Short mmCIF file of C-alpha atoms and ligand atoms in Angstrom, two decimals:
data_model
loop_
_atom_site.label_atom_id
_atom_site.label_comp_id
_atom_site.label_asym_id
_atom_site.label_seq_id
_atom_site.Cartn_x
_atom_site.Cartn_y
_atom_site.Cartn_z
CA MET A 974 32.00 5.57 4.24
CA ASN A 975 32.69 5.42 7.90
CA GLU A 976 30.34 6.67 10.54
CA ILE A 977 31.90 9.91 11.20
CA ASP A 978 32.04 10.97 7.59
CA LEU A 979 28.27 10.06 7.28
CA ILE A 980 27.41 12.12 10.22
CA ARG A 981 29.16 15.14 8.77
CA LEU A 982 27.28 14.50 5.61
CA LEU A 983 23.71 14.86 7.00
CA PRO A 984 23.34 18.60 6.93
CA GLU A 985 24.61 18.68 3.34
CA ILE A 986 22.12 15.95 2.46
CA VAL A 987 19.26 18.10 3.99
CA GLU A 988 20.60 21.27 2.20
CA LYS A 989 20.89 19.43 -1.14
CA SER A 990 17.44 17.84 -0.74
CA ARG A 991 15.79 21.26 0.02
CA ILE A 992 17.16 22.64 -3.27
CA GLN A 993 16.19 19.53 -5.34
CA ALA A 994 12.53 19.48 -3.68
CA ASN A 995 12.23 23.29 -4.79
CA LYS A 996 13.16 22.23 -8.34
CA ILE A 997 10.64 19.55 -8.32
CA ILE A 998 8.03 21.69 -6.96
CA ASN A 999 8.61 24.40 -9.69
CA GLY A 1000 9.41 21.91 -12.46
CA ASN A 1001 7.17 20.23 -15.01
CA ASN A 1002 4.32 17.86 -14.18
CA SER A 1003 4.48 14.19 -15.05
CA LYS A 1004 1.58 13.14 -17.41
CA PHE A 1005 -0.93 10.47 -15.87
CA ASN A 1006 -3.41 8.25 -17.27
CA ILE A 1007 -6.57 8.12 -15.28
CA GLU A 1008 -8.67 5.05 -14.37
CA ARG A 1009 -11.76 5.59 -12.30
CA ILE A 1010 -12.87 2.66 -10.49
CA ASN A 1011 -16.67 2.38 -9.37
CA ASP A 1012 -17.11 6.03 -9.74
CA ILE A 1013 -20.54 6.24 -11.18
CA ASN A 1014 -21.02 9.84 -9.97
CA GLN A 1015 -17.60 11.04 -11.21
CA GLU A 1016 -16.75 11.98 -7.58
CA GLU A 1017 -13.57 13.73 -8.54
CA ASN A 1018 -10.51 12.59 -6.68
CA ARG A 1019 -12.01 11.14 -3.35
CA ASN A 1020 -9.36 8.51 -3.11
CA LEU A 1021 -6.17 8.29 -5.23
CA LEU A 1022 -3.70 5.44 -6.08
CA TYR A 1023 -0.54 6.56 -7.81
CA LYS A 1024 1.16 3.94 -9.75
CA SER A 1025 4.56 5.76 -9.99
CA ASP A 1026 7.60 6.97 -8.27
CA ASN A 1027 6.15 8.91 -5.21
CA ILE A 1028 8.18 11.95 -6.15
CA HIS A 1029 6.00 12.39 -9.39
CA ALA A 1030 2.97 11.67 -7.34
CA MET A 1031 3.71 14.46 -4.77
CA LYS A 1032 4.57 16.77 -7.34
CA ASP A 1033 1.21 16.18 -9.10
CA LEU A 1034 -0.61 16.37 -5.74
CA LEU A 1035 1.12 19.82 -5.05
CA SER A 1036 0.32 21.01 -8.36
CA LYS A 1037 -3.50 20.00 -7.81
CA GLY A 1038 -3.83 21.99 -4.65
CA TYR A 1039 -3.05 19.23 -2.02
CA GLY A 1040 -0.38 21.32 -0.31
CA SER A 1041 -1.26 21.54 3.53
CA LYS A 1042 -4.32 19.19 2.96
CA ILE A 1043 -3.26 15.96 4.10
CA ASP A 1044 -3.79 15.20 8.04
CA LEU A 1045 -1.95 12.04 8.22
CA ILE A 1046 0.96 10.43 6.38
CA TYR A 1047 2.31 7.08 7.26
CA ILE A 1048 5.33 5.78 5.45
CA ASP A 1049 7.05 2.32 5.60
CA PRO A 1050 9.84 2.84 2.94
CA PRO A 1051 12.63 0.32 2.27
CA PHE A 1052 14.68 -0.08 5.39
CA TYR A 1053 18.17 -0.11 3.84
CA SER A 1054 18.08 -3.90 4.34
CA LYS A 1055 20.38 -4.43 1.35
CA ALA A 1056 17.95 -7.15 -0.05
CA ASP A 1057 15.68 -7.78 -2.94
CA TYR A 1058 12.21 -8.77 -1.84
CA ILE A 1059 10.42 -11.81 -3.37
CA HIS A 1060 6.73 -11.91 -4.12
CA ARG A 1061 5.07 -15.42 -3.62
CA ILE A 1062 1.85 -16.23 -5.82
CA GLU A 1063 -0.19 -19.17 -5.04
CA VAL A 1064 -1.72 -20.92 -7.99
CA THR A 1065 -3.82 -24.15 -7.82
CA ASN A 1066 -3.04 -26.51 -10.76
CA ASP A 1067 -4.72 -29.98 -11.16
CA ASN A 1068 -5.96 -29.69 -7.52
CA GLU A 1069 -2.45 -29.06 -6.28
CA LYS A 1070 -1.19 -25.81 -4.89
CA LYS A 1071 1.79 -24.36 -6.66
CA GLY A 1072 3.81 -21.44 -5.33
CA ILE A 1073 5.48 -19.21 -7.85
CA GLU A 1074 8.11 -16.72 -6.48
CA THR A 1075 9.01 -13.60 -8.45
CA PHE A 1076 10.83 -10.28 -7.84
CA GLY A 1077 8.61 -7.82 -5.66
CA TYR A 1078 11.07 -4.78 -4.94
CA THR A 1079 14.45 -3.88 -4.22
CA ASP A 1080 16.20 -2.49 -1.26
CA THR A 1081 19.86 -2.19 -2.43
CA TRP A 1082 21.65 0.91 -2.90
CA LYS A 1083 24.56 1.19 -5.38
CA ASP A 1084 26.11 4.07 -3.50
CA GLY A 1085 25.17 2.70 0.12
CA ILE A 1086 23.63 4.59 2.83
CA LYS A 1087 24.14 8.17 1.40
CA GLU A 1088 22.09 7.40 -1.65
CA TYR A 1089 19.41 5.88 0.67
CA LEU A 1090 19.25 8.82 2.96
CA GLU A 1091 19.28 11.35 -0.20
CA MET A 1092 16.21 9.30 -1.58
CA LEU A 1093 14.45 9.60 1.65
CA THR A 1094 15.27 13.19 2.51
CA VAL A 1095 13.94 14.80 -0.50
CA ARG A 1096 10.60 12.88 -0.30
CA LEU A 1097 10.24 13.91 3.34
CA ILE A 1098 10.65 17.59 2.50
CA LEU A 1099 7.78 17.11 -0.13
CA MET A 1100 5.81 15.29 2.58
CA LYS A 1101 6.11 18.26 4.96
CA GLU A 1102 4.49 20.58 2.02
CA LEU A 1103 1.49 18.20 1.88
CA LEU A 1104 0.84 17.78 5.60
CA SER A 1105 -2.04 19.91 6.85
CA GLU A 1106 -1.57 22.31 9.78
CA LYS A 1107 -3.07 19.89 12.20
CA GLY A 1108 -1.14 16.88 10.39
CA SER A 1109 1.24 14.26 11.59
CA ILE A 1110 3.78 11.99 9.87
CA TYR A 1111 4.70 8.55 11.02
CA ILE A 1112 8.00 7.25 9.53
CA HIS A 1113 8.45 3.46 10.00
CA LEU A 1114 12.03 2.42 10.15
CA ASP A 1115 14.39 -0.11 12.02
CA TYR A 1116 17.55 -0.21 13.79
CA ARG A 1117 19.52 0.03 10.52
CA THR A 1118 18.82 3.76 9.84
CA VAL A 1119 16.47 5.22 12.26
CA HIS A 1120 19.26 7.08 14.18
CA TYR A 1121 20.41 8.89 11.04
CA VAL A 1122 16.88 9.53 9.86
CA LYS A 1123 16.03 11.04 13.37
CA ILE A 1124 18.58 13.68 12.87
CA ILE A 1125 17.39 14.41 9.30
CA THR A 1126 13.75 14.60 10.26
CA ASP A 1127 14.56 16.86 13.26
CA CYS A 1128 16.00 19.08 10.75
CA ILE A 1129 12.87 18.94 8.45
CA PHE A 1130 10.17 18.91 10.89
CA GLY A 1131 11.77 20.65 13.83
CA GLY A 1132 12.89 18.66 16.93
CA ASP A 1133 10.26 20.59 18.88
CA ASN A 1134 7.55 18.72 16.80
CA PHE A 1135 8.86 15.47 17.52
CA LEU A 1136 5.98 13.49 19.27
CA ASN A 1137 7.18 9.93 19.83
CA GLU A 1138 9.31 6.97 18.76
CA ILE A 1139 6.91 4.20 18.80
CA ILE A 1140 8.41 0.66 19.36
CA TRP A 1141 6.37 -1.93 17.47
CA ALA A 1142 7.34 -5.16 18.98
CA TYR A 1143 6.42 -8.52 17.36
CA LYS A 1144 6.81 -12.16 17.47
CA SER A 1145 8.27 -13.80 14.12
CA GLY A 1146 10.37 -16.81 13.16
CA GLY A 1147 14.24 -16.66 13.34
CA THR A 1148 16.52 -16.14 16.22
CA SER A 1149 20.21 -15.59 16.90
CA ASN A 1150 22.78 -17.22 19.26
CA LYS A 1151 25.07 -14.24 18.59
CA TYR A 1152 22.90 -11.38 19.52
CA PHE A 1153 19.66 -10.50 21.26
CA SER A 1154 16.99 -11.33 18.42
CA ARG A 1155 15.69 -8.34 16.72
CA LYS A 1156 12.01 -8.13 17.07
CA HIS A 1157 10.86 -4.53 16.87
CA ASP A 1158 10.69 -1.77 14.53
CA ASN A 1159 10.83 1.91 15.21
CA ILE A 1160 8.17 4.54 14.06
CA LEU A 1161 9.23 8.21 14.42
CA VAL A 1162 6.19 10.54 14.82
CA TYR A 1163 6.24 14.18 13.97
CA THR A 1164 3.52 16.79 13.82
CA LYS A 1165 3.40 19.86 11.64
CA THR A 1166 2.55 22.30 14.43
CA LYS A 1167 1.69 22.13 18.08
CA ASP A 1168 -2.11 22.18 17.16
CA TYR A 1169 -2.28 18.62 15.83
CA ILE A 1170 -5.14 16.01 15.74
CA PHE A 1171 -4.67 13.47 18.46
CA ASN A 1172 -7.41 11.00 19.71
CA PRO A 1173 -6.13 9.02 22.52
CA GLN A 1174 -6.51 5.35 22.35
CA LYS A 1175 -6.94 2.84 24.93
CA GLU A 1176 -5.21 -0.23 25.90
CA LYS A 1177 -5.70 -2.97 28.52
CA SER A 1178 -3.55 -2.76 31.66
CA TYR A 1179 -3.91 -6.10 33.69
CA ASN A 1180 -4.05 -5.63 37.45
CA ARG A 1181 -1.36 -7.22 39.60
CA GLY A 1182 -2.42 -10.85 40.33
CA PHE A 1183 -5.17 -10.30 37.62
CA LYS A 1184 -7.56 -9.59 40.50
CA PRO A 1185 -10.02 -6.70 40.88
CA TYR A 1186 -8.66 -3.86 42.77
CA ARG A 1187 -12.22 -2.33 43.39
CA PHE A 1188 -10.91 1.36 43.89
CA LYS A 1189 -13.60 4.08 43.94
CA ASN A 1190 -14.50 5.55 40.62
CA VAL A 1191 -11.96 3.18 38.69
CA LYS A 1192 -13.84 1.11 36.12
CA GLU A 1193 -12.48 -2.45 35.88
CA TYR A 1194 -13.05 -5.21 33.26
CA GLU A 1195 -12.46 -8.89 33.09
CA ASP A 1196 -11.52 -11.21 30.32
CA GLU A 1197 -10.01 -14.71 29.93
CA VAL A 1198 -6.66 -13.64 31.45
CA GLY A 1199 -7.99 -11.75 34.43
CA TRP A 1200 -9.01 -8.18 35.59
CA TYR A 1201 -7.70 -5.01 33.90
CA THR A 1202 -8.40 -1.20 33.64
CA LEU A 1203 -8.24 0.77 30.26
CA VAL A 1204 -5.32 3.19 30.06
CA ASN A 1205 -4.07 5.62 27.55
CA LEU A 1206 -1.82 3.93 24.85
CA LYS A 1207 1.81 3.74 25.65
CA ASP A 1208 4.67 3.99 23.12
CA VAL A 1209 5.61 0.38 22.90
CA TRP A 1210 2.99 -1.49 20.88
CA GLN A 1211 2.89 -5.33 20.89
CA ILE A 1212 1.08 -6.32 17.82
CA ASN A 1213 1.45 -9.49 15.88
CA MET A 1214 2.89 -9.67 12.35
CA VAL A 1215 0.87 -10.79 9.47
CA GLY A 1216 1.55 -14.48 10.02
CA ARG A 1217 1.41 -17.35 7.47
CA THR A 1218 -1.98 -18.38 8.39
CA SER A 1219 -3.48 -14.90 8.86
CA LYS A 1220 -6.66 -14.21 6.70
CA GLU A 1221 -4.99 -10.76 6.16
CA ARG A 1222 -2.01 -12.14 4.29
CA VAL A 1223 -1.73 -11.25 0.53
CA GLY A 1224 1.83 -12.63 0.06
CA TYR A 1225 3.53 -9.32 0.20
CA ARG A 1226 6.68 -9.82 2.15
CA THR A 1227 6.72 -6.61 3.94
CA GLN A 1228 2.86 -6.48 4.59
CA LYS A 1229 2.07 -4.67 7.65
CA PRO A 1230 -0.90 -5.72 9.94
CA GLU A 1231 -4.06 -3.74 9.79
CA ASN A 1232 -4.18 -3.46 13.56
CA LEU A 1233 -0.92 -1.38 13.51
CA LEU A 1234 -2.42 1.01 10.94
CA GLU A 1235 -5.81 1.16 12.55
CA ARG A 1236 -4.09 2.54 15.95
CA ILE A 1237 -2.19 5.13 13.87
CA ILE A 1238 -5.09 6.11 11.74
CA LEU A 1239 -7.52 6.42 14.65
CA SER A 1240 -5.03 8.30 16.68
CA SER A 1241 -3.93 10.90 14.19
CA SER A 1242 -6.75 11.41 11.91
CA ASN A 1243 -10.59 12.18 11.92
CA GLU A 1244 -13.39 10.89 9.67
CA GLU A 1245 -13.12 12.55 6.25
CA SER A 1246 -9.27 13.24 6.84
CA ILE A 1247 -7.07 12.51 3.96
CA VAL A 1248 -4.52 9.87 4.91
CA ALA A 1249 -1.60 9.19 2.63
CA ASP A 1250 1.11 6.54 2.12
CA PHE A 1251 3.70 7.10 -0.36
CA PHE A 1252 5.30 3.67 -0.14
CA GLY A 1253 1.99 1.77 -0.28
CA GLY A 1254 3.24 -1.72 -0.92
CA SER A 1255 0.09 -4.05 -0.57
CA GLY A 1256 -2.13 -1.16 0.42
CA THR A 1257 -2.59 -1.69 4.11
CA THR A 1258 -2.86 2.14 4.80
CA ALA A 1259 -5.43 2.57 2.22
CA ILE A 1260 -7.53 -0.33 3.23
CA VAL A 1261 -7.63 0.71 6.92
CA ALA A 1262 -8.30 4.23 5.97
CA GLN A 1263 -11.19 3.21 3.77
CA LYS A 1264 -12.71 1.00 6.50
CA ASN A 1265 -12.52 3.76 9.02
CA ASN A 1266 -14.18 6.48 6.78
CA ARG A 1267 -11.07 8.31 5.84
CA ARG A 1268 -10.17 9.54 2.41
CA TRP A 1269 -6.91 8.06 1.13
CA ILE A 1270 -3.90 8.60 -1.01
CA SER A 1271 -1.57 5.64 -1.96
CA CYS A 1272 1.45 5.39 -4.04
CA ASP A 1273 3.79 2.55 -5.27
CA MET A 1274 6.01 2.20 -8.13
CA GLY A 1275 5.94 -1.52 -8.35
CA HIS A 1276 3.68 -3.49 -10.66
CA ILE A 1277 2.93 -6.19 -8.15
CA SER A 1278 2.06 -3.81 -5.52
CA ALA A 1279 -0.44 -1.91 -7.66
CA GLY A 1280 -1.97 -5.11 -8.72
CA ILE A 1281 -2.54 -6.32 -5.15
CA MET A 1282 -3.99 -3.09 -4.18
CA ARG A 1283 -6.48 -3.14 -6.80
CA LYS A 1284 -7.58 -6.48 -5.54
CA ARG A 1285 -7.67 -5.60 -2.01
CA LEU A 1286 -9.66 -2.55 -2.62
CA GLY A 1287 -12.11 -4.43 -4.65
CA GLN A 1288 -12.50 -6.94 -1.73
CA THR A 1289 -13.16 -4.12 0.81
CA ASN A 1290 -16.20 -1.88 0.87
CA LYS A 1291 -16.42 -0.51 -2.69
CA GLU A 1292 -15.54 3.10 -2.30
CA PRO A 1293 -14.72 4.98 -5.66
CA TYR A 1294 -11.19 5.59 -6.27
CA THR A 1295 -8.98 6.87 -9.14
CA ILE A 1296 -5.80 5.13 -10.30
CA LEU A 1297 -3.05 7.59 -11.74
CA ASN A 1298 -0.56 5.85 -13.85
CA ASN A 1299 2.38 7.56 -15.49
CA HIS A 1300 2.92 4.73 -18.03
CA ASP A 1301 0.99 4.71 -21.35
CA PHE A 1302 -2.01 2.32 -21.58
CA LEU A 1303 -0.96 -0.89 -23.00
CA TRP A 1304 -3.43 -2.59 -25.72
CA GLU A 1305 -2.68 -6.12 -26.11
CA ASP A 1306 -5.24 -8.95 -26.74
CA ARG A 1307 -3.86 -11.77 -24.25
CA LEU A 1308 -7.12 -12.87 -22.99
CA ILE A 1309 -9.21 -15.05 -25.26
CA TYR A 1310 -12.88 -15.41 -24.41
CA GLU A 1311 -16.31 -16.09 -25.86
CA LEU A 1312 -19.07 -13.59 -25.27
CA ASP A 1313 -22.82 -13.34 -25.55
CA LYS A 1314 -24.26 -9.78 -25.47
CA GLU A 1315 -27.99 -8.83 -24.78
CA ILE A 1316 -28.95 -5.18 -25.14
CA ASN A 1317 -32.14 -4.00 -23.34
CA HIS A 1318 -32.67 -0.19 -23.75
CA ASP A 1319 -29.76 1.26 -22.06
CA THR A 1320 -28.72 -1.86 -20.09
CA ALA A 1321 -26.30 -4.52 -21.75
CA ILE A 1322 -26.10 -7.96 -20.27
CA TYR A 1323 -22.64 -9.51 -21.20
CA ASN A 1324 -21.93 -13.24 -20.58
CA PHE A 1325 -18.16 -13.83 -20.90
CA ARG A 1326 -16.50 -17.35 -20.97
CA PHE A 1327 -12.78 -16.99 -20.47
CA LYS A 1328 -10.85 -19.56 -22.27
CA GLU A 1329 -7.11 -18.80 -22.19
CA TYR A 1330 -4.63 -16.26 -21.17
CA ASN A 1331 -1.45 -15.61 -22.88
CA VAL A 1332 0.85 -14.52 -20.26
CA ASP A 1333 3.86 -12.40 -21.40
CA LEU A 1334 6.77 -14.14 -19.78
CA SER A 1335 9.49 -11.85 -21.28
CA LYS A 1336 9.12 -9.41 -18.44
CA ILE A 1337 8.88 -11.80 -15.47
CA ASP A 1338 11.80 -12.56 -13.28
CA LEU A 1339 11.57 -16.16 -12.62
CA ASN A 1340 14.22 -19.05 -11.75
CA LYS A 1341 14.13 -22.38 -13.23
CA LYS A 1342 11.90 -24.00 -10.58
CA ASN A 1343 9.32 -21.20 -10.80
CA ARG A 1344 9.33 -21.01 -14.41
CA SER A 1345 8.50 -24.68 -14.51
CA ASN A 1346 5.70 -24.23 -12.10
CA LEU A 1347 4.43 -21.56 -14.14
CA GLU A 1348 4.62 -23.56 -17.32
CA HIS A 1349 2.51 -26.34 -15.80
CA VAL A 1350 -0.20 -23.67 -14.84
CA ILE A 1351 -0.18 -22.04 -18.23
CA LYS A 1352 -0.79 -25.69 -19.81
CA SER A 1353 -3.62 -26.60 -17.66
CA ASN A 1354 -5.30 -23.34 -16.43
CA SER A 1355 -3.72 -20.33 -17.66
CA ILE A 1356 -7.03 -18.22 -16.53
CA ALA A 1357 -5.66 -18.82 -12.97
CA LEU A 1358 -3.23 -16.30 -13.72
CA ILE A 1359 -5.69 -13.64 -14.08
CA ASP A 1360 -6.04 -11.67 -10.95
CA TYR A 1361 -8.40 -8.83 -11.86
CA ILE A 1362 -10.96 -8.18 -14.70
CA GLY A 1363 -12.60 -4.67 -15.12
CA LEU A 1364 -15.00 -3.72 -17.55
CA GLY A 1365 -15.45 -0.25 -18.46
CA TYR A 1366 -15.30 2.61 -21.27
CA PHE A 1367 -13.11 5.55 -22.11
CA GLU A 1368 -14.59 8.90 -21.05
CA ASN A 1369 -11.80 10.49 -23.20
CA LYS A 1370 -8.45 9.47 -24.56
CA ASN A 1371 -6.74 9.38 -21.18
CA GLU A 1372 -9.53 8.44 -18.96
CA LEU A 1373 -10.98 5.11 -18.40
CA ASN A 1374 -14.03 4.41 -16.43
CA ILE A 1375 -14.19 1.11 -14.87
CA GLN A 1376 -17.72 -0.10 -13.96
CA PHE A 1377 -17.45 -3.89 -13.15
CA GLU A 1378 -14.69 -5.68 -11.41
CA GLY A 1379 -13.96 -9.50 -11.30
CA LEU A 1380 -11.42 -10.57 -8.85
CA ARG A 1381 -9.11 -13.61 -8.35
CA SER A 1382 -9.83 -14.98 -4.94
CA GLN A 1383 -7.56 -17.54 -3.36
CA ASP A 1384 -6.42 -18.92 -6.47
CA ARG A 1385 -9.02 -18.60 -9.25
CA LEU A 1386 -10.91 -15.68 -10.82
CA ILE A 1387 -14.35 -15.34 -9.51
CA ILE A 1388 -16.68 -13.69 -11.87
CA ASP A 1389 -20.28 -13.88 -12.27
CA ASN A 1390 -21.22 -15.14 -15.95
CA ASP A 1391 -23.77 -12.35 -16.36
CA ILE A 1392 -22.37 -8.99 -16.08
CA GLU A 1393 -24.96 -6.14 -16.32
CA LEU A 1394 -23.96 -2.76 -17.13
CA GLU A 1395 -25.90 0.41 -17.85
CA VAL A 1396 -23.79 1.97 -20.44
CA SER A 1397 -24.93 3.90 -23.38
CA SER A 1398 -24.61 1.54 -26.43
CA THR A 1399 -22.66 4.20 -28.21
CA LYS A 1400 -19.77 3.67 -25.91
CA GLU A 1401 -17.07 1.15 -26.78
CA LEU A 1402 -16.46 -1.19 -24.11
CA VAL A 1403 -12.97 -2.29 -22.98
CA LEU A 1404 -11.55 -5.07 -20.71
CA ARG A 1405 -8.87 -4.11 -18.18
CA VAL A 1406 -7.00 -7.32 -17.60
CA VAL A 1407 -4.31 -7.54 -14.67
CA ASP A 1408 -2.34 -10.73 -14.02
CA VAL A 1409 -0.81 -12.08 -10.95
CA PHE A 1410 2.45 -10.46 -11.85
CA GLY A 1411 0.81 -6.99 -11.93
CA GLN A 1412 0.96 -6.89 -15.82
CA GLU A 1413 -1.84 -4.76 -17.01
CA TYR A 1414 -3.46 -4.75 -20.52
CA LEU A 1415 -6.42 -3.23 -22.28
CA GLN A 1416 -8.54 -5.03 -24.89
CA ARG A 1417 -11.49 -3.84 -26.88
CA VAL A 1418 -14.69 -6.00 -26.31
C1 LIG B 2270 8.15 -1.92 3.03
S1 LIG B 2270 7.30 -1.76 1.57
C2 LIG B 2270 5.63 -1.10 2.13
C3 LIG B 2270 4.75 -2.29 2.76
C4 LIG B 2270 3.58 -1.64 3.12
N1 LIG B 2270 3.50 -0.93 4.46
C5 LIG B 2270 2.31 -2.80 3.27
O1 LIG B 2270 1.64 -2.87 4.31
O2 LIG B 2270 2.39 -3.68 2.49
C6 LIG B 2270 7.80 -0.43 0.69
C7 LIG B 2270 7.24 -0.24 -0.66
O3 LIG B 2270 7.72 0.99 -1.15
C8 LIG B 2270 7.83 0.97 -2.60
N2 LIG B 2270 8.71 1.99 -3.11
C9 LIG B 2270 10.09 2.04 -3.10
N3 LIG B 2270 10.68 3.12 -3.47
C10 LIG B 2270 9.49 3.82 -3.95
C11 LIG B 2270 9.38 5.12 -4.71
N4 LIG B 2270 10.34 6.02 -4.93
N5 LIG B 2270 8.17 5.52 -4.97
C12 LIG B 2270 7.07 4.61 -4.88
N6 LIG B 2270 7.12 3.44 -4.12
C13 LIG B 2270 8.36 3.08 -3.76
C14 LIG B 2270 8.19 -0.45 -2.89
O4 LIG B 2270 7.82 -0.98 -4.18
C15 LIG B 2270 7.63 -1.41 -1.89
O5 LIG B 2270 6.30 -1.80 -2.17
#
């Protein structure tokens, strides 16, 4: 399709998407299985992680009364890059680090940009329904589609409610001799109304010559570069990407830096606001929201992404959250262990010794080299493929309550040998096993 045809098509895409969004709002709900994590007081729905297509998640939220309740939505959807994204897992085997690369998520579109824009437009319409009257939405894109999406979002949110286009500039490897190296992304910001949350953030502005001006009533500061004042943030943000050696790095190819999300969250939400990200990826928005005392909603349809989010959340301060999954629970005894169990009134002490993990290779997308690396690990240390262990019990058929979490850190599962749980002895305990490929299983203990 040529550009003129595409521009002509934009109003049609918006109209069709409005009809589709209405159908979704009035249609049937998806059924979700529920997993409560660290939720001892059964604090209903404080933070939510949907493991599904975000269209089902948004429909579910609207039917649960979240319409006009979300103060901030940040989305970082696929950019129409026409590429598949690889996820890299590090595993130590015989003291040697092995990288295993597998499929992460796809950004390829059979029917081209029209299909991409249709996908995004209907979702943006649903997001508007969820935004509170004081709410804002940040839409993270790049040069490939930002100009088309700007026209669509002007139609959805109203050109008058367009607040900013933020340029996120970064350094990263790769340059070109044929064009200027592309080192920025574009973030479109809209508010739902004119009465929106906005907490101006400050940035350093270095004095000319890095020397003090000593103007009256102007506060000046000094750091290792020189003298500066603090000014309100401008719309060009220079923030480093998550680099190879960064402590934040989780191996998710399109992981965004916490600093970027922190600016957005502090600017456009307050403590206890609900902050949502419907293309959650590695969970950066949820993590930063949690660290800054916001409630959060995240969603991703990829297995790897959901697995990473579980682990990252387990490593952050342990706020309760609920996973809503529109797949059935899968019962398979893949983890082999020995167990000693001591019951003391209402408390039971469990001592697990994990022996072996029978990873299911049939659903994992691996090339020859990665398969061979993986086979090595399976032979010598299959437990290194476990990313997350949960221990809990069923409240009812569709509701699992996880009260203990063990996480893989760096490249091995860290778990105290003794796990103490205060659980009535009548409850049947289950193990939640998640491997590095995001495959999830339940086993009876
Ligand atoms: C660019 S990544 C987001 C990265 C994220 N900002 C981070 O910091 O890790 C986009 C994500 O959107 C997810 N995704 C794409 N289409 C989706 C859909 N319809 N519903 C839910 N998730 C989707 C992909 O699986 C991918 O993880």
